[in-house]
Amino acid sequence: MTQPSARQAARKAGTLFRKKPRPRPGSGAADRLRFSILCLTLALLLAALFAASLALGDVPVSWRALAAMLGGGSDVSPDARMIVVDLRLPRVLLGALVGMALAIAGTISIAIMRNPLAEPGVLGINGGAAVGAMVVIVVLRDPPVFLLQASGFFGALALAAAVYLLSWRGGTASLRIVLIGVGLSALTGAVTSLLAATGDLAAVQRAMIWLAGSVYDASLLKVERLLSWLILPAALTLALARELDLIAFGDGTAKSLGQPVERVRALMILLCTVISGAAVAVSGLIGFVGLLAPHIARRLAGPVHLRILPVAALVGACLVTAADLLGRLVIAPAQVPAGIVTGLLGAPFFIYLLWGRRHGRG
Amino acid sequence: MAEDERNLNDRQSGATKLAGVNLRLAYGPHSVVEGLDIALPARRFTALIGPNGSGKSTILRSLAGLMRPAGGTVLLDGRGIATLSTRALARQIGVLLQGPVAPEGLTVGDLVAQGRYPHRGLLSGWSAQDQAACDEALRLTGTGHLADRALDSLSGGQRQRAWIAMTLAQRSEVILLDEPTTYLDLEHQIELMNLIRTLVRDHGKTVVAVLHDINQAARYADHIVLLKAGRRVASGPPAQVISARAIEEVFQVRSMIIEDPVAGTPLCIPLAHESERDRRPSQRET
């Protein structure tokens, strides 16, 4: 077709412009401005979702009352204040935090597995948390929330460790981790089903609701705890964003450029587990966010992780906040857990994303 | 001045930059290379030549420290590379493997910037030196105009040059290239050979490349190592190494060696293979 002439032109251009100096890509002023605008837009979107989540619901609160309340005004009915500040605010904040955590963890796992479908669940985090929570619920019938969360978290941690150790053969390999992760997840699925089949009906139903993924049971204390738990690993991940850029090239290239690949991978898997394990323990399994947010962020912010991470966190927060809001509104007064909404809306959207990619690459 | 002196010393003594001593390289229980001694002269272009499966790539990987030898040691300036950290090693040895893969959507500039990884601290920013190294690498490989293009949108040759630029940005004294001319058309193959020469002569680099084209190696390399089944058959300057006997021993191909009318280096012309001669009449008959 037109290839030869285009190639010739490119070659000519190559010899012509060979000496042209250029700044490091991504450091240009225009590029930085674009990134700032992107972050600002997402932050505004999140703020709008926050406001909508605080105002809308079973008992609508007028925008004016909401503004007055946020502005510290005192002419607000105590009922409205109670609904907004004690019920909706913690829930919104928790949802946003969980969304951020899932997005960051997803970004990590996709980068280290070098697989666009490798959400943190592949590390066994979801399966482990499910089994942990199921055991506690079935054995104790009505366990305290704290115990439920702890068992979910440690279940996730234990299974991620098992996946990592089982894939160790004088070193790990991404594909081996993915395969063993999928295998162990299937096993945990079977165990969860077995427990569900033998357990007390009411307890099982409670467990299923927890598993479905929801932030309905939020409190400011939970928000504080999750935040203080996440802050260190999230900051560390951001500080190590460059390592994620490089490890995504594959072991050979990464090593040849001087990266201690095994150490970086182990650390990243630990960070991913700690971050998403905490989110899962708090909210149950809110699916697709760990997969969707990194993909959307990558499309918006490009391939550099220092930019993907904050954008993914904002996107994840928006996704969970929006899903929870929708879940509260569609069949009110009944509520659909956020995890079911993300599943229902996320799956087609994800297919759309992949559909758009199919011409992108040969 | 000290630099000049060292330069002179190196040239006089033909000092060894990188060496493998009694190397045994194995994948699991299957050993590919056994008892190999190999010495790569400093500030020279060395070509590794041998048939498929002769262990060239494996040897290159072990020299780069990417593969731990099952026996023996790799020495850089007389020191075992096992004592160096991955990062310190990458500052001294750059390597471009075959068929490297980059994450989707990455630009050439992003790729070349990765070459600076071993020189940057954990939290240190992008320095003027980093920028200078990247600019130079782009200039030397003629990929400056592609800096903002996505790697997946380039032709195979352009992509290969971008990867070479990344390796150059590493600014290591030793550069190892595994079949760098694959995917390149003739023009760019010659350009690459000239680039390697420039790197060796003007920048004092030690370059080792796995090459498939014997004549290309003979014409451009200072030093050739002929390999067969993980064994070193011959090594030395092209004129000493390339002989009809050596080629037949290594490649099982009978050939005639003449002097390259342009470069004066040995030129290997394969003679008709016996099976080829047998086949021809029968083909004509059918």
XYZ file of C-alpha atoms in Angstrom:
648
model
C 0.000 0.000 0.000
C 1.495 3.323 0.993
C 4.018 1.732 3.277
C 7.238 2.113 1.281
C 6.811 5.825 0.676
C 5.768 6.437 4.277
C 8.785 4.544 5.497
C 11.073 6.441 3.190
C 9.634 9.694 4.399
C 10.164 8.631 7.980
C 13.738 7.706 7.228
C 14.377 11.034 5.575
C 12.868 12.757 8.544
C 15.171 10.651 10.672
C 18.295 11.967 9.024
C 16.966 15.493 8.950
C 15.995 15.748 12.582
C 18.641 13.562 14.044
C 20.275 16.350 15.987
C 17.118 17.895 17.341
C 17.300 17.944 21.144
C 14.213 16.968 23.053
C 13.104 17.044 26.655
C 12.361 13.836 28.459
C 8.834 12.795 27.479
C 6.317 13.259 30.227
C 8.284 16.150 31.658
C 7.109 18.744 29.163
C 5.033 21.615 30.494
C 2.076 20.809 28.230
C 2.151 17.220 29.347
C 2.228 18.156 33.005
C -0.673 20.540 32.499
C -2.675 17.793 30.840
C -2.031 15.502 33.766
C -3.007 18.177 36.288
C -6.247 18.835 34.422
C -6.966 15.114 34.359
C -6.474 14.780 38.118
C -8.514 17.890 38.798
C -11.370 16.657 36.610
C -11.424 13.324 38.402
C -11.302 15.031 41.788
C -14.256 17.226 40.811
C -16.150 14.181 39.581
C -15.480 12.458 42.889
C -16.628 15.567 44.788
C -19.847 15.636 42.762
C -20.428 11.949 43.512
C -19.775 12.655 47.199
C -22.327 15.461 47.225
C -24.888 13.335 45.402
C -24.290 10.431 47.782
C -24.778 12.678 50.797
C -27.926 14.305 49.438
C -29.732 11.460 47.692
C -31.364 8.441 49.257
C -34.416 7.246 51.125
C -34.606 10.555 52.903
C -33.500 13.224 50.442
C -31.637 16.145 51.923
C -31.927 19.420 50.034
C -28.777 20.789 48.466
C -29.183 23.930 50.504
C -29.346 21.992 53.761
C -26.320 20.004 52.665
C -24.377 23.137 51.863
C -25.373 24.648 55.195
C -24.271 21.549 57.033
C -20.903 21.368 55.290
C -20.468 25.087 55.845
C -20.991 24.553 59.579
C -24.423 26.209 59.643
C -26.631 25.436 62.636
C -30.085 25.892 61.104
C -30.338 22.239 60.058
C -32.730 19.695 61.451
C -30.989 17.192 63.732
C -32.534 14.314 61.762
C -31.031 15.472 58.525
C -27.706 16.036 60.243
C -27.796 12.567 61.724
C -28.546 10.992 58.338
C -25.861 12.871 56.515
C -23.058 12.990 59.055
C -23.506 9.715 60.918
C -24.860 7.463 58.187
C -23.999 8.687 54.737
C -20.662 10.426 55.268
C -18.804 7.425 56.731
C -20.275 5.209 54.061
C -19.182 7.507 51.261
C -15.703 7.915 52.692
C -15.327 4.199 53.251
C -16.495 3.443 49.726
C -14.014 5.903 48.262
C -11.158 4.481 50.353
C -12.020 0.924 49.404
C -12.144 1.971 45.759
C -8.719 3.589 46.008
C -7.247 0.545 47.703
C -8.666 -1.871 45.134
C -7.420 0.313 42.276
C -3.891 0.630 43.667
C -3.694 -3.090 44.388
C -4.993 -3.841 40.897
C -2.401 -1.563 39.317
C 0.345 -3.364 41.225
C -0.798 -6.860 40.338
C -1.338 -6.082 36.651
C 2.174 -4.624 36.449
C 4.005 -7.397 38.255
C 2.063 -10.207 36.551
C 2.476 -8.494 33.168
C -1.024 -9.639 32.454
C -3.903 -7.272 31.736
C -6.344 -9.633 33.461
C -4.307 -10.234 36.604
C -6.393 -8.478 39.238
C -5.398 -9.003 42.871
C -7.856 -11.896 43.070
C -5.345 -13.891 41.051
C -3.019 -13.785 44.044
C -5.697 -15.643 45.975
C -6.709 -12.608 47.993
C -10.433 -12.826 47.267
C -10.625 -16.579 47.662
C -8.651 -16.521 50.902
C -10.758 -13.747 52.368
C -13.957 -15.550 51.381
C -12.917 -18.785 53.064
C -11.684 -16.971 56.149
C -14.921 -15.039 56.555
C -17.100 -18.035 55.702
C -15.464 -20.223 58.323
C -15.970 -17.619 61.022
C -19.566 -16.942 60.029
C -20.541 -20.590 59.773
C -18.791 -21.612 62.977
C -19.788 -18.672 65.148
C -23.143 -17.901 63.466
C -23.058 -14.235 64.371
C -19.424 -13.192 64.785
C -18.445 -9.688 65.849
C -17.580 -7.502 62.880
C -13.999 -7.137 63.955
C -13.467 -10.884 63.953
C -15.069 -11.177 60.543
C -12.702 -8.585 59.138
C -9.666 -10.088 60.796
C -10.436 -13.552 59.483
C -11.042 -12.142 56.006
C -7.733 -10.301 56.069
C -5.711 -13.206 57.372
C -7.401 -15.578 54.964
C -6.297 -13.304 52.132
C -2.779 -13.036 53.514
C -2.472 -16.794 54.021
C -3.635 -17.666 50.538
C -1.437 -15.035 48.868
C 1.525 -16.454 50.794
C 0.577 -19.965 49.698
C 0.371 -18.890 46.051
C 3.758 -17.191 46.283
C 5.483 -20.080 48.029
C 4.000 -22.725 45.757
C 5.186 -20.863 42.689
C 8.725 -20.587 44.026
C 11.138 -22.740 42.100
C 14.538 -21.167 42.694
C 12.728 -17.967 41.792
C 9.231 -16.993 40.813
C 7.745 -16.395 37.393
C 4.698 -14.325 36.654
C 2.913 -16.972 34.665
C 3.474 -19.586 37.365
C 2.018 -17.233 39.965
C -1.038 -16.586 37.791
C -1.635 -20.287 37.149
C -1.197 -21.337 40.756
C -3.328 -18.378 41.847
C -6.147 -19.448 39.552
C -5.826 -23.035 40.757
C -5.904 -22.176 44.452
C -8.766 -19.731 43.879
C -10.816 -22.542 42.351
C -10.032 -24.621 45.408
C -11.150 -21.882 47.782
C -14.313 -21.443 45.703
C -15.081 -25.114 46.284
C -14.390 -24.820 50.020
C -16.606 -21.735 50.253
C -19.427 -23.552 48.473
C -19.007 -26.566 50.708
C -19.215 -24.414 53.814
C -22.254 -22.647 52.385
C -23.986 -25.948 51.634
C -23.505 -27.309 55.131
C -23.897 -24.137 57.160
C -26.882 -22.659 58.922
C -29.119 -20.891 56.420
C -29.266 -17.491 58.092
C -25.524 -17.471 58.732
C -24.824 -18.432 55.146
C -27.026 -15.652 53.899
C -25.182 -13.169 56.063
C -21.932 -14.473 54.670
C -23.228 -14.165 51.122
C -24.145 -10.538 51.705
C -20.693 -9.848 53.083
C -19.122 -11.625 50.134
C -21.232 -9.685 47.664
C -19.279 -6.606 48.664
C -20.851 -3.670 50.377
C -19.966 -0.662 52.474
C -23.370 -0.409 54.182
C -22.014 -1.025 57.644
C -19.680 1.965 57.710
C -18.598 4.089 60.646
C -16.063 6.856 60.991
C -14.002 4.546 63.164
C -13.777 2.045 60.292
C -12.820 4.815 57.935
C -10.067 5.954 60.272
C -8.754 2.450 60.747
C -8.685 1.668 57.041
C -7.056 4.995 56.251
C -4.302 4.572 58.801
C -3.756 1.020 57.590
C -3.509 2.020 53.937
C -1.473 5.187 54.131
C 1.958 3.619 54.527
C 1.721 0.887 51.884
C 0.082 3.279 49.419
C 2.818 5.871 49.911
C 5.470 3.186 49.542
C 3.873 1.977 46.314
C 3.916 5.486 44.907
C 7.550 5.940 45.926
C 8.380 2.699 44.106
C 6.351 3.552 40.993
C 9.520 3.438 38.900
C 10.110 -0.167 39.929
C 6.658 -1.043 38.604
C 7.497 0.647 35.294
C 10.572 -1.487 34.933
C 9.328 -4.848 36.201
C 6.535 -4.663 33.623
C 9.212 -5.175 30.938
C 9.832 -8.746 31.990
C 12.484 -10.366 34.149
C 15.253 -10.389 31.548
C 15.112 -6.728 30.620
C 14.432 -5.591 34.184
C 17.381 -7.559 35.501
C 19.693 -6.399 32.744
C 18.914 -2.824 33.756
C 19.886 -3.602 37.318
C 16.593 -4.323 39.034
C 16.672 -6.951 41.786
C 13.575 -8.518 40.252
C 12.801 -11.184 42.845
C 13.042 -8.744 45.727
C 10.903 -6.144 43.996
C 8.272 -8.702 43.059
C 8.078 -10.097 46.589
C 7.750 -6.610 48.061
C 5.101 -5.630 45.530
C 3.072 -8.777 46.145
C 3.226 -8.018 49.858
C 2.054 -4.437 49.308
C -0.716 -5.589 46.988
C -1.894 -8.176 49.503
C -1.821 -5.801 52.443
C -3.711 -3.121 50.533
C -6.385 -5.202 48.848
C -6.664 -7.609 51.766
C -7.624 -4.703 54.008
C -10.155 -3.422 51.486
C -11.697 -6.857 51.058
C -11.831 -7.392 54.798
C -13.764 -4.151 55.237
C -16.107 -4.369 52.287
C -16.202 -7.936 51.058
C -15.640 -8.661 47.396
C -16.281 -5.595 45.287
C -15.384 -7.045 41.926
C -13.977 -5.527 38.779
C -12.741 -2.317 40.412
C -9.226 -3.714 40.719
C -9.355 -4.515 37.022
C -11.317 -1.583 35.627
C -9.650 1.291 37.446
C -6.081 0.468 36.361
C -7.199 0.006 32.753
C -9.107 3.272 32.673
C -6.205 5.035 34.390
C -3.741 3.654 31.896
C -5.835 4.938 29.033
C -6.155 8.347 30.617
C -2.662 8.807 32.015
C -0.377 6.732 29.766
C 2.001 3.939 30.717
C 4.039 5.579 33.525
C 3.066 4.287 36.966
C 3.827 7.478 38.853
C 0.810 8.822 36.957
C -1.268 5.669 36.679
C -1.350 5.167 40.454
C -3.001 8.456 41.535
C -5.354 8.436 38.554
C -6.337 4.822 39.222
C -6.956 5.668 42.882
C -9.307 8.496 41.899
C -11.055 6.365 39.294
C -11.449 3.527 41.801
C -12.915 5.911 44.379
C -15.374 7.248 41.792
C -16.361 3.737 40.699
C -17.158 2.428 44.175
C -18.862 5.649 45.248
C -21.015 5.626 42.113
C -21.770 1.915 42.458
C -22.826 2.325 46.075
C -24.988 5.327 45.221
C -26.681 3.452 42.385
C -27.155 0.414 44.588
C -28.910 2.550 47.171
C -31.192 4.245 44.665
C -32.330 1.730 42.030
C -34.648 -0.414 44.145
C -34.908 1.802 47.244
C -35.712 1.250 50.029
C -33.988 -2.075 49.406
C -30.275 -1.879 48.667
C -28.127 -3.608 46.112
C -24.593 -4.206 47.418
C -21.985 -2.114 45.613
C -20.132 -5.266 44.600
C -23.136 -6.473 42.641
C -23.472 -3.110 40.894
C -19.806 -3.059 39.917
C -20.220 -6.586 38.616
C -23.351 -5.783 36.632
C -21.996 -2.584 35.135
C -18.301 -3.430 35.206
C -18.430 -6.595 33.162
C -19.998 -5.041 30.041
C -17.787 -2.002 30.384
C -14.750 -4.186 30.593
C -15.793 -6.056 27.472
C -16.194 -2.696 25.791
C -12.662 -1.743 26.845
C -11.236 -4.927 25.403
C -13.362 -4.539 22.291
C -11.839 -1.129 21.734
C -8.388 -2.647 22.090
C -8.832 -5.387 19.557
C -7.629 -3.218 16.695
C -5.045 -1.490 18.826
C -2.547 -4.260 18.565
C -1.790 -6.963 16.036
C 46.428 11.862 30.422
C 45.879 8.929 32.709
C 43.052 7.983 30.406
C 45.389 8.036 27.408
C 47.948 5.962 29.214
C 45.428 3.351 30.177
C 44.140 3.363 26.663
C 47.605 2.714 25.357
C 48.205 -0.051 27.872
C 45.005 -1.740 26.909
C 45.862 -1.622 23.257
C 49.326 -2.940 23.813
C 48.495 -5.776 26.110
C 45.055 -6.536 24.644
C 43.723 -6.603 28.185
C 40.732 -8.792 28.897
C 37.630 -6.892 29.950
C 35.191 -9.709 30.469
C 36.015 -13.370 30.822
C 34.371 -16.663 31.541
C 36.557 -19.167 33.347
C 35.737 -22.868 33.202
C 32.064 -22.017 32.716
C 29.395 -24.634 33.045
C 25.983 -23.386 32.034
C 22.886 -25.478 32.450
C 19.128 -25.267 32.289
C 18.069 -27.616 35.058
C 19.937 -30.893 34.640
C 20.550 -30.224 30.942
C 23.955 -28.680 30.495
C 24.486 -26.459 27.447
C 28.059 -25.338 27.995
C 30.777 -27.251 29.772
C 34.261 -26.110 30.745
C 34.260 -23.022 28.550
C 37.064 -20.477 28.804
C 36.329 -17.280 26.968
C 38.127 -13.935 27.045
C 36.736 -10.745 25.564
C 39.296 -8.027 24.865
C 38.756 -4.532 26.237
C 37.794 -1.745 23.826
C 37.210 -4.175 21.017
C 34.221 -5.434 19.089
C 33.901 -9.170 19.571
C 31.483 -11.291 17.549
C 30.213 -14.631 18.823
C 29.581 -16.930 15.892
C 28.168 -20.405 15.774
C 25.271 -22.506 14.523
C 21.872 -22.618 16.234
C 22.104 -24.368 19.562
C 25.801 -23.654 19.987
C 25.067 -21.841 23.240
C 25.818 -18.280 22.032
C 22.820 -16.675 23.716
C 23.299 -18.713 26.864
C 26.923 -17.651 27.073
C 25.935 -14.027 26.522
C 23.329 -14.236 29.291
C 25.854 -15.652 31.719
C 28.421 -12.997 30.809
C 25.754 -10.387 31.528
C 25.084 -11.902 34.923
C 21.509 -12.804 33.983
C 22.150 -16.496 34.387
C 24.089 -17.956 37.247
C 26.701 -20.450 36.009
C 26.360 -23.953 37.393
C 30.152 -23.928 37.558
C 33.029 -21.557 36.946
C 33.040 -17.775 37.184
C 32.544 -14.699 35.075
C 35.192 -12.043 35.624
C 34.813 -8.338 34.886
C 38.178 -6.559 35.026
C 39.446 -9.606 36.869
C 36.749 -9.475 39.555
C 33.974 -12.009 39.912
C 30.669 -10.439 38.889
C 28.827 -12.459 41.524
C 30.196 -10.028 44.106
C 28.458 -7.088 42.443
C 24.849 -6.093 43.093
C 22.450 -6.288 40.162
C 22.392 -2.509 40.011
C 26.175 -2.057 40.180
C 26.585 -4.677 37.476
C 24.076 -2.902 35.241
C 26.148 0.263 35.492
C 29.063 -1.634 33.948
C 27.432 -4.158 31.646
C 24.502 -3.327 29.401
C 22.784 -6.116 27.546
C 20.123 -6.294 24.888
C 18.459 -9.690 24.713
C 16.568 -11.156 21.791
C 12.920 -10.199 21.348
C 12.476 -7.913 24.358
C 8.912 -6.856 25.139
C 7.805 -3.451 26.371
C 4.544 -2.594 28.105
C 1.836 -1.388 25.754
C 1.685 2.284 24.839
C 5.234 3.098 25.911
C 6.993 5.776 23.856
C 10.532 5.478 22.560
C 11.560 8.267 24.949
C 10.080 6.390 27.920
C 11.910 3.257 26.833
C 15.278 4.944 26.462
C 14.810 6.654 29.840
C 14.601 3.191 31.442
C 18.264 2.814 30.515
C 19.048 5.281 33.284
C 17.556 3.017 35.961
C 20.860 1.721 37.383
C 22.206 5.257 37.711
C 19.293 6.682 39.631
C 18.779 6.510 43.366
C 15.524 5.300 44.817
C 14.016 8.760 45.095
C 16.381 10.859 43.026
C 14.921 12.876 40.202
C 15.828 13.110 36.575
C 19.272 14.707 36.296
C 20.907 16.648 33.475
C 23.286 13.732 33.112
C 20.370 11.347 32.608
C 18.981 13.657 29.971
C 22.333 13.963 28.232
C 22.773 10.179 28.141
C 19.300 9.701 26.630
C 19.796 12.438 24.056
C 23.089 10.964 23.009
C 21.629 7.471 22.758
C 18.780 8.722 20.588
C 21.188 10.656 18.416
C 23.603 7.761 17.940
C 20.813 5.401 16.918
C 18.995 7.984 14.800
C 15.783 7.601 16.777
C 15.481 11.176 18.048
C 12.536 11.912 15.779
C 10.714 8.852 17.148
C 11.026 9.848 20.810
C 7.355 10.650 21.245
C 6.068 7.770 19.148
C 4.571 4.710 20.794
C 6.866 1.730 20.497
C 4.083 -0.535 19.208
C 3.462 1.805 16.275
C 6.993 1.402 14.857
C 8.461 -0.937 12.288
C 10.594 -3.827 13.501
C 13.797 -2.016 12.549
C 12.849 1.206 14.280
C 11.861 -0.718 17.373
C 15.169 -2.564 17.409
C 17.052 0.724 17.182
C 14.991 2.113 20.064
C 15.976 -0.867 22.211
C 19.608 -0.363 21.281
C 19.224 3.280 22.293
C 17.942 2.131 25.695
C 21.030 -0.044 26.140
C 23.295 2.861 25.133
C 21.567 5.200 27.603
C 22.845 2.847 30.292
C 26.352 4.166 29.450
C 28.010 0.950 30.503
C 31.567 0.214 29.466
C 30.551 -3.206 28.243
C 27.669 -3.700 25.833
C 26.363 -7.161 25.023
C 23.980 -7.585 22.086
C 22.147 -10.784 21.228
C 21.559 -10.872 17.481
C 21.110 -7.128 17.196
C 20.794 -7.197 13.396
C 17.660 -9.338 13.383
C 14.711 -7.326 12.003
C 17.051 -4.778 10.443
C 17.222 -4.230 6.703
C 20.617 -4.019 5.045
C 20.946 -0.257 5.410
C 20.272 -0.379 9.117
C 22.459 -3.433 9.612
C 25.375 -1.514 8.158
C 24.440 1.537 10.194
C 24.447 -0.592 13.340
C 27.836 -2.109 12.518
C 29.248 1.378 12.010
C 27.634 2.506 15.257
C 29.326 -0.354 17.099
C 32.647 0.646 15.545
C 32.120 4.235 16.677
C 31.285 3.072 20.178
C 34.440 0.980 20.327
C 36.852 3.455 18.732
C 35.561 6.818 19.933
C 33.825 5.929 23.186
C 36.131 3.172 24.382
C 33.335 0.623 24.769
C 33.757 -3.099 24.792
C 31.068 -4.578 22.576
C 30.176 -8.246 22.281
C 27.499 -9.292 19.807
C 26.013 -12.567 18.707
C 25.936 -12.369 14.906
C 24.578 -14.752 12.309
C 26.308 -13.340 9.275
C 29.888 -14.634 9.217
C 30.981 -12.106 6.615
C 29.509 -9.232 8.547
C 31.390 -10.408 11.608
C 34.602 -10.831 9.660
C 34.288 -7.369 8.198
C 33.395 -5.385 11.284
C 34.545 -7.295 14.352
C 38.041 -7.002 15.841
C 37.793 -10.377 17.474
C 35.760 -13.460 16.672
C 34.853 -16.387 18.888
C 33.697 -19.454 16.968
C 31.444 -21.697 18.992
C 30.063 -25.149 18.475
C 27.949 -27.129 20.909
C 29.003 -24.963 23.835
C 32.657 -25.325 22.968
C 35.080 -22.652 21.764
C 36.493 -23.886 18.455
C 38.641 -20.859 17.682
C 39.076 -17.263 18.748
C 41.140 -14.329 17.570
C 41.184 -11.699 14.842
C 38.935 -12.538 11.859
C 41.854 -13.245 9.540
C 43.104 -15.950 11.898
C 39.792 -17.474 12.826
C 37.896 -17.605 9.555
C 39.299 -20.520 7.620
C 37.620 -23.088 5.411
C 38.486 -25.774 7.922
C 37.051 -23.904 10.877
C 33.849 -23.071 8.990
C 33.397 -26.654 7.945
C 34.027 -27.903 11.467
C 31.520 -25.501 12.971
C 28.784 -25.245 10.358
C 29.289 -28.469 8.372
C 29.476 -26.352 5.255
C 32.337 -26.488 2.799
C 33.440 -23.053 1.779
C 36.066 -21.019 0.074
C 37.636 -18.076 1.851
C 38.681 -15.170 -0.315
C 39.727 -11.654 0.527
C 36.859 -9.178 0.642
C 37.686 -6.916 -2.335
C 36.455 -3.838 -0.430
C 37.506 -4.312 3.171
C 40.340 -6.801 2.775
C 38.820 -9.028 5.450
C 38.101 -12.717 4.965
C 35.009 -13.436 2.905
C 33.388 -16.815 3.216
C 31.709 -18.238 0.134
C 29.858 -21.495 0.755
C 30.389 -24.163 -1.846
C 27.512 -26.240 -3.106
C 26.419 -28.700 -0.482
C 26.677 -32.348 -1.424
C 22.990 -33.004 -0.969
C 22.331 -29.893 -3.027
C 24.363 -31.262 -5.899
C 22.537 -34.557 -5.670
C 19.170 -32.891 -5.708
C 19.618 -30.632 -8.684
C 19.433 -33.115 -11.561
C 16.518 -34.926 -10.024
C 14.654 -31.631 -9.711
C 15.281 -30.941 -13.361
C 13.927 -34.347 -14.299
C 10.577 -33.844 -12.563
